[in-house]
mmCIF file of C-alpha atoms and ligand atoms in Angstrom:
data_model
loop_
_atom_site.group_PDB
_atom_site.id
_atom_site.type_symbol
_atom_site.label_atom_id
_atom_site.label_comp_id
_atom_site.label_asym_id
_atom_site.label_seq_id
_atom_site.Cartn_x
_atom_site.Cartn_y
_atom_site.Cartn_z
ATOM 1 C CA MET A 1 24.023 170.078 54.096
ATOM 2 C CA ILE A 2 25.612 172.125 51.614
ATOM 3 C CA LEU A 3 23.976 174.597 49.752
ATOM 4 C CA HIS A 4 24.675 175.932 46.237
ATOM 5 C CA GLN A 5 23.564 179.408 45.973
ATOM 6 C CA TYR A 6 24.774 181.506 49.180
ATOM 7 C CA LYS A 7 23.276 185.118 49.361
ATOM 8 C CA ILE A 8 26.104 187.653 50.971
ATOM 9 C CA VAL A 9 25.746 190.738 51.927
ATOM 10 C CA PHE A 10 28.390 193.278 52.093
ATOM 11 C CA GLY A 11 28.336 196.118 54.173
ATOM 12 C CA GLY A 12 30.805 199.248 55.753
ATOM 13 C CA SER A 13 32.349 202.673 55.674
ATOM 14 C CA ILE A 14 31.536 205.000 52.948
ATOM 15 C CA GLY A 15 34.420 204.697 50.354
ATOM 16 C CA ALA A 16 35.674 201.229 52.167
ATOM 17 C CA GLY A 17 34.684 199.218 48.459
ATOM 18 C CA LYS A 18 31.917 197.659 48.452
ATOM 19 C CA SER A 19 30.750 198.234 45.318
ATOM 20 C CA THR A 20 34.570 198.262 43.652
ATOM 21 C CA ALA A 21 34.860 194.118 45.713
ATOM 22 C CA ILE A 22 31.475 193.664 43.715
ATOM 23 C CA GLN A 23 32.463 194.783 40.513
ATOM 24 C CA THR A 24 35.773 192.972 40.737
ATOM 25 C CA ILE A 25 34.318 189.450 40.975
ATOM 26 C CA SER A 26 31.207 189.352 39.889
ATOM 27 C CA GLU A 27 30.917 187.430 36.535
ATOM 28 C CA ILE A 28 27.334 189.111 35.241
ATOM 29 C CA ASP A 29 27.284 193.165 34.985
ATOM 30 C CA VAL A 30 26.854 194.335 38.099
ATOM 31 C CA ILE A 31 23.297 196.006 38.728
ATOM 32 C CA SER A 32 24.624 199.120 40.845
ATOM 33 C CA THR A 33 22.914 202.193 42.132
ATOM 34 C CA GLU A 34 25.489 204.988 41.955
ATOM 35 C CA ALA A 35 24.529 208.271 42.243
ATOM 36 C CA LYS A 36 26.538 211.837 42.558
ATOM 37 C CA ASN A 37 27.897 211.690 46.198
ATOM 38 C CA THR A 38 26.806 214.862 47.864
ATOM 39 C CA ASP A 39 27.990 214.099 51.747
ATOM 40 C CA THR A 40 31.520 215.136 50.212
ATOM 41 C CA SER A 41 32.446 216.167 54.029
ATOM 42 C CA THR A 42 32.634 212.092 55.015
ATOM 43 C CA HIS A 43 34.156 211.171 51.660
ATOM 44 C CA GLN A 44 35.485 213.069 48.757
ATOM 45 C CA LYS A 45 34.509 210.037 45.777
ATOM 46 C CA PRO A 46 32.151 211.354 42.850
ATOM 47 C CA GLN A 47 29.752 208.509 43.334
ATOM 48 C CA THR A 48 27.906 206.940 46.140
ATOM 49 C CA THR A 49 25.599 203.536 46.370
ATOM 50 C CA VAL A 50 22.026 204.831 47.611
ATOM 51 C CA GLY A 51 20.379 201.690 46.902
ATOM 52 C CA ILE A 52 21.666 198.216 46.362
ATOM 53 C CA ASP A 53 24.720 196.509 44.370
ATOM 54 C CA TYR A 54 23.921 193.409 42.792
ATOM 55 C CA GLY A 55 26.707 190.457 41.241
ATOM 56 C CA GLU A 56 27.258 186.938 40.935
ATOM 57 C CA ALA A 57 30.232 185.012 41.429
ATOM 58 C CA THR A 58 31.062 181.241 41.377
ATOM 59 C CA LEU A 59 33.485 179.845 43.301
ATOM 60 C CA ASP A 60 36.555 177.058 42.396
ATOM 61 C CA ASP A 61 34.395 174.141 44.005
ATOM 62 C CA GLY A 62 31.234 175.401 42.023
ATOM 63 C CA VAL A 63 29.356 177.076 44.658
ATOM 64 C CA LYS A 64 27.449 180.041 43.282
ATOM 65 C CA ILE A 65 27.274 183.290 45.390
ATOM 66 C CA GLY A 66 24.633 186.103 44.998
ATOM 67 C CA LEU A 67 26.770 189.561 46.268
ATOM 68 C CA TYR A 68 24.443 192.217 47.734
ATOM 69 C CA GLY A 69 26.109 195.695 48.513
ATOM 70 C CA THR A 70 24.609 198.253 50.826
ATOM 71 C CA PRO A 71 25.210 202.082 50.724
ATOM 72 C CA GLY A 72 27.634 203.060 53.210
ATOM 73 C CA GLN A 73 25.916 206.334 54.362
ATOM 74 C CA GLN A 74 24.129 206.000 57.464
ATOM 75 C CA ARG A 75 21.428 208.358 55.795
ATOM 76 C CA PHE A 76 20.648 205.096 53.639
ATOM 77 C CA ASP A 77 20.592 202.584 56.156
ATOM 78 C CA PHE A 78 16.829 202.060 56.092
ATOM 79 C CA MET A 79 18.479 199.930 53.037
ATOM 80 C CA TRP A 80 20.302 197.513 54.873
ATOM 81 C CA PRO A 81 17.795 195.256 56.298
ATOM 82 C CA MET A 82 16.061 195.271 52.840
ATOM 83 C CA VAL A 83 19.026 194.504 51.382
ATOM 84 C CA GLY A 84 20.671 192.411 54.345
ATOM 85 C CA LEU A 85 17.723 190.161 55.430
ATOM 86 C CA GLY A 86 18.256 185.951 54.622
ATOM 87 C CA ALA A 87 21.691 186.525 53.783
ATOM 88 C CA ILE A 88 23.732 183.698 54.946
ATOM 89 C CA GLY A 89 26.987 185.333 55.731
ATOM 90 C CA ALA A 90 28.131 189.208 55.691
ATOM 91 C CA VAL A 91 31.513 190.960 54.565
ATOM 92 C CA ILE A 92 32.163 193.877 56.164
ATOM 93 C CA LEU A 93 34.780 196.425 54.546
ATOM 94 C CA ILE A 94 36.442 199.411 56.441
ATOM 95 C CA ASP A 95 38.405 201.744 55.458
ATOM 96 C CA HIS A 96 41.511 202.125 57.142
ATOM 97 C CA SER A 97 42.111 205.868 55.834
ATOM 98 C CA ALA A 98 38.855 206.871 57.859
ATOM 99 C CA SER A 99 39.193 209.297 60.241
ATOM 100 C CA ASN A 100 38.309 206.776 63.118
ATOM 101 C CA PRO A 101 37.907 203.210 61.430
ATOM 102 C CA ILE A 102 37.781 201.392 64.748
ATOM 103 C CA GLN A 103 34.590 203.616 65.646
ATOM 104 C CA ASP A 104 33.404 202.703 62.016
ATOM 105 C CA LEU A 105 33.909 198.429 62.145
ATOM 106 C CA GLN A 106 32.295 198.884 65.745
ATOM 107 C CA PHE A 107 29.225 200.547 63.785
ATOM 108 C CA TYR A 108 28.797 198.502 60.885
ATOM 109 C CA TYR A 109 29.415 195.098 62.982
ATOM 110 C CA ASP A 110 26.282 195.962 65.286
ATOM 111 C CA ALA A 111 24.270 196.809 62.499
ATOM 112 C CA PHE A 112 25.160 193.780 60.047
ATOM 113 C CA LYS A 113 26.004 191.028 62.450
ATOM 114 C CA ALA A 114 21.745 191.319 62.823
ATOM 115 C CA PHE A 115 21.421 189.213 59.401
ATOM 116 C CA SER A 116 24.208 186.299 59.856
ATOM 117 C CA SER A 117 26.649 185.494 62.199
ATOM 118 C CA HIS A 118 29.101 184.404 59.987
ATOM 119 C CA ILE A 119 31.157 187.434 59.531
ATOM 120 C CA VAL A 120 34.119 188.160 58.007
ATOM 121 C CA ILE A 121 35.882 191.582 58.135
ATOM 122 C CA GLY A 122 38.278 193.112 55.814
ATOM 123 C CA VAL A 123 40.022 196.185 55.931
ATOM 124 C CA THR A 124 40.944 198.208 52.823
ATOM 125 C CA HIS A 125 42.929 201.281 51.451
ATOM 126 C CA VAL A 126 46.028 200.504 54.289
ATOM 127 C CA ASP A 127 48.629 201.165 51.579
ATOM 128 C CA VAL A 128 47.065 204.908 51.794
ATOM 129 C CA VAL A 129 48.070 205.245 55.288
ATOM 130 C CA LYS A 130 51.265 203.301 55.982
ATOM 131 C CA ASP A 131 51.928 205.512 59.604
ATOM 132 C CA ARG A 132 48.509 203.930 61.475
ATOM 133 C CA ASP A 133 49.150 200.793 63.551
ATOM 134 C CA ASN A 134 47.361 197.917 62.203
ATOM 135 C CA ARG A 135 47.084 195.940 65.186
ATOM 136 C CA ILE A 136 44.267 198.275 66.333
ATOM 137 C CA TYR A 137 41.662 195.483 64.779
ATOM 138 C CA GLN A 138 43.019 192.785 66.317
ATOM 139 C CA GLN A 139 42.975 194.589 69.691
ATOM 140 C CA TRP A 140 39.329 195.203 68.989
ATOM 141 C CA MET A 141 38.655 191.990 67.826
ATOM 142 C CA ALA A 142 39.662 190.809 71.551
ATOM 143 C CA LYS A 143 37.296 192.326 73.116
ATOM 144 C CA GLN A 144 34.367 190.878 70.884
ATOM 145 C CA ASP A 145 32.325 188.159 72.009
ATOM 146 C CA LYS A 146 33.235 186.211 68.853
ATOM 147 C CA LEU A 147 36.347 186.179 66.932
ATOM 148 C CA HIS A 148 35.846 186.583 62.912
ATOM 149 C CA PRO A 149 38.391 186.401 60.559
ATOM 150 C CA LEU A 150 40.229 189.322 59.390
ATOM 151 C CA PHE A 151 41.932 190.269 56.254
ATOM 152 C CA PHE A 152 44.019 193.415 55.037
ATOM 153 C CA ILE A 153 42.763 193.695 51.367
ATOM 154 C CA ASP A 154 42.457 195.710 48.351
ATOM 155 C CA ALA A 155 39.003 195.819 46.931
ATOM 156 C CA ARG A 156 40.285 196.062 43.175
ATOM 157 C CA GLN A 157 42.024 192.760 43.927
ATOM 158 C CA LYS A 158 39.935 189.770 42.703
ATOM 159 C CA LYS A 159 42.363 187.217 44.721
ATOM 160 C CA ASP A 160 41.745 189.431 47.891
ATOM 161 C CA ILE A 161 38.269 189.177 47.562
ATOM 162 C CA LEU A 162 37.838 186.005 46.814
ATOM 163 C CA LEU A 163 39.958 184.653 49.857
ATOM 164 C CA MET A 164 37.741 186.570 52.128
ATOM 165 C CA LEU A 165 34.464 184.659 50.402
ATOM 166 C CA GLU A 166 36.085 181.323 50.343
ATOM 167 C CA THR A 167 36.822 181.906 54.505
ATOM 168 C CA LEU A 168 33.502 183.009 54.469
ATOM 169 C CA ILE A 169 31.715 180.351 52.672
ATOM 170 C CA ALA A 170 33.970 177.310 54.440
ATOM 171 C CA LYS A 171 33.306 178.719 57.652
ATOM 172 C CA ILE A 172 29.139 178.482 57.148
ATOM 173 C CA GLU A 173 29.294 175.049 55.381
ATOM 174 C CA VAL A 174 31.746 173.649 58.305
ATOM 175 C CA LYS A 175 28.415 174.976 60.743
ATOM 176 C CA LEU A 176 25.775 173.785 58.182
ATOM 177 C CA GLU A 177 27.607 170.261 58.429
ATOM 178 C CA ASN A 178 27.244 170.191 61.665
ATOM 179 C CA VAL A 179 23.825 170.796 61.840
ATOM 180 C CA GLY A 180 22.541 168.987 58.568
HETATM 181 N N1 LIG B 1 44.275 202.852 47.571
HETATM 182 C C1 LIG B 1 43.432 201.896 47.590
HETATM 183 N N2 LIG B 1 41.873 202.046 47.005
HETATM 184 C C2 LIG B 1 41.023 201.207 47.324
HETATM 185 C C3 LIG B 1 41.335 200.324 47.804
HETATM 186 N N3 LIG B 1 40.362 199.735 47.906
HETATM 187 C C4 LIG B 1 39.517 199.988 47.180
HETATM 188 N N4 LIG B 1 40.011 201.383 46.635
HETATM 189 C C5 LIG B 1 38.934 202.485 45.644
HETATM 190 O O1 LIG B 1 38.427 203.324 46.834
HETATM 191 C C6 LIG B 1 37.178 203.824 46.203
HETATM 192 C C7 LIG B 1 35.879 202.596 46.815
HETATM 193 O O2 LIG B 1 34.600 202.809 46.376
HETATM 194 P P1 LIG B 1 33.561 202.328 46.116
HETATM 195 O O3 LIG B 1 33.560 201.121 45.831
HETATM 196 O O4 LIG B 1 32.426 203.180 45.420
HETATM 197 O O5 LIG B 1 33.150 202.516 47.928
HETATM 198 P P2 LIG B 1 31.805 201.892 48.335
HETATM 199 O O6 LIG B 1 31.805 200.918 49.475
HETATM 200 O O7 LIG B 1 30.938 200.648 47.695
HETATM 201 O O8 LIG B 1 31.071 202.950 49.033
HETATM 202 P P3 LIG B 1 29.888 203.578 49.128
HETATM 203 O O9 LIG B 1 28.938 202.774 47.852
HETATM 204 O O10 LIG B 1 29.402 205.054 49.475
HETATM 205 O O11 LIG B 1 29.007 203.099 50.781
HETATM 206 C C8 LIG B 1 37.430 202.840 44.681
HETATM 207 O O12 LIG B 1 38.049 204.409 43.856
HETATM 208 C C9 LIG B 1 38.659 202.012 44.851
HETATM 209 O O13 LIG B 1 39.090 202.051 43.349
HETATM 210 C C10 LIG B 1 42.798 199.912 48.724
HETATM 211 O O14 LIG B 1 42.727 199.049 49.251
HETATM 212 N N5 LIG B 1 43.389 200.847 48.400
HETATM 213 MG MG1 LIG B 2 28.875 201.594 46.418
#
């Protein structure tokens, strides 16, 4: 059984690039809920998501994907189940330049694995902090009970987002074919 419309939820740290990723690949005008960022101690960017992002993309094989973005700020965590429930897969984006990206990864992983067991992880802003060791993510993954695909990406690059989504959909379809 192959589905032709997938709901994918994007979760992860503030400023990691969830809204950017959806904007980068969506074929429709993205519905977004950006507001002035008042939490400048966590991140300097002027705007932040306070509700939901929604976009749509079609992969090369014709599979349609609904892209659902969540707010990174923990004070909006009540939105996560509202946006994430019913998702068939989750993309977790982590900002490599944040003060403790592994703590962030653990936190958002624990929160978003509740919505789907199909997860890909994208680490962004690797270009910003070149002196931080990238192997921390593989070391973290080795301690988990399940392995998930992990990519170093730039959320502004369409090809990077498509690679993550294609990997996620392939994983999901293998599972669906095995049960269907
Ligand atoms: N240098 C660099 N900038 C990036 C990269 N990925 C995304 N960005 C930028 O980082 C910012 C990410 O902002 P958003 O897309 O609003 O982040 P978000 O995850 O939606 O944040 P919240 O909604 O506040 O949780 C944007 O200014 C992007 O252009 C990257 O890999 N490197
Ligand atoms: Mg956002």
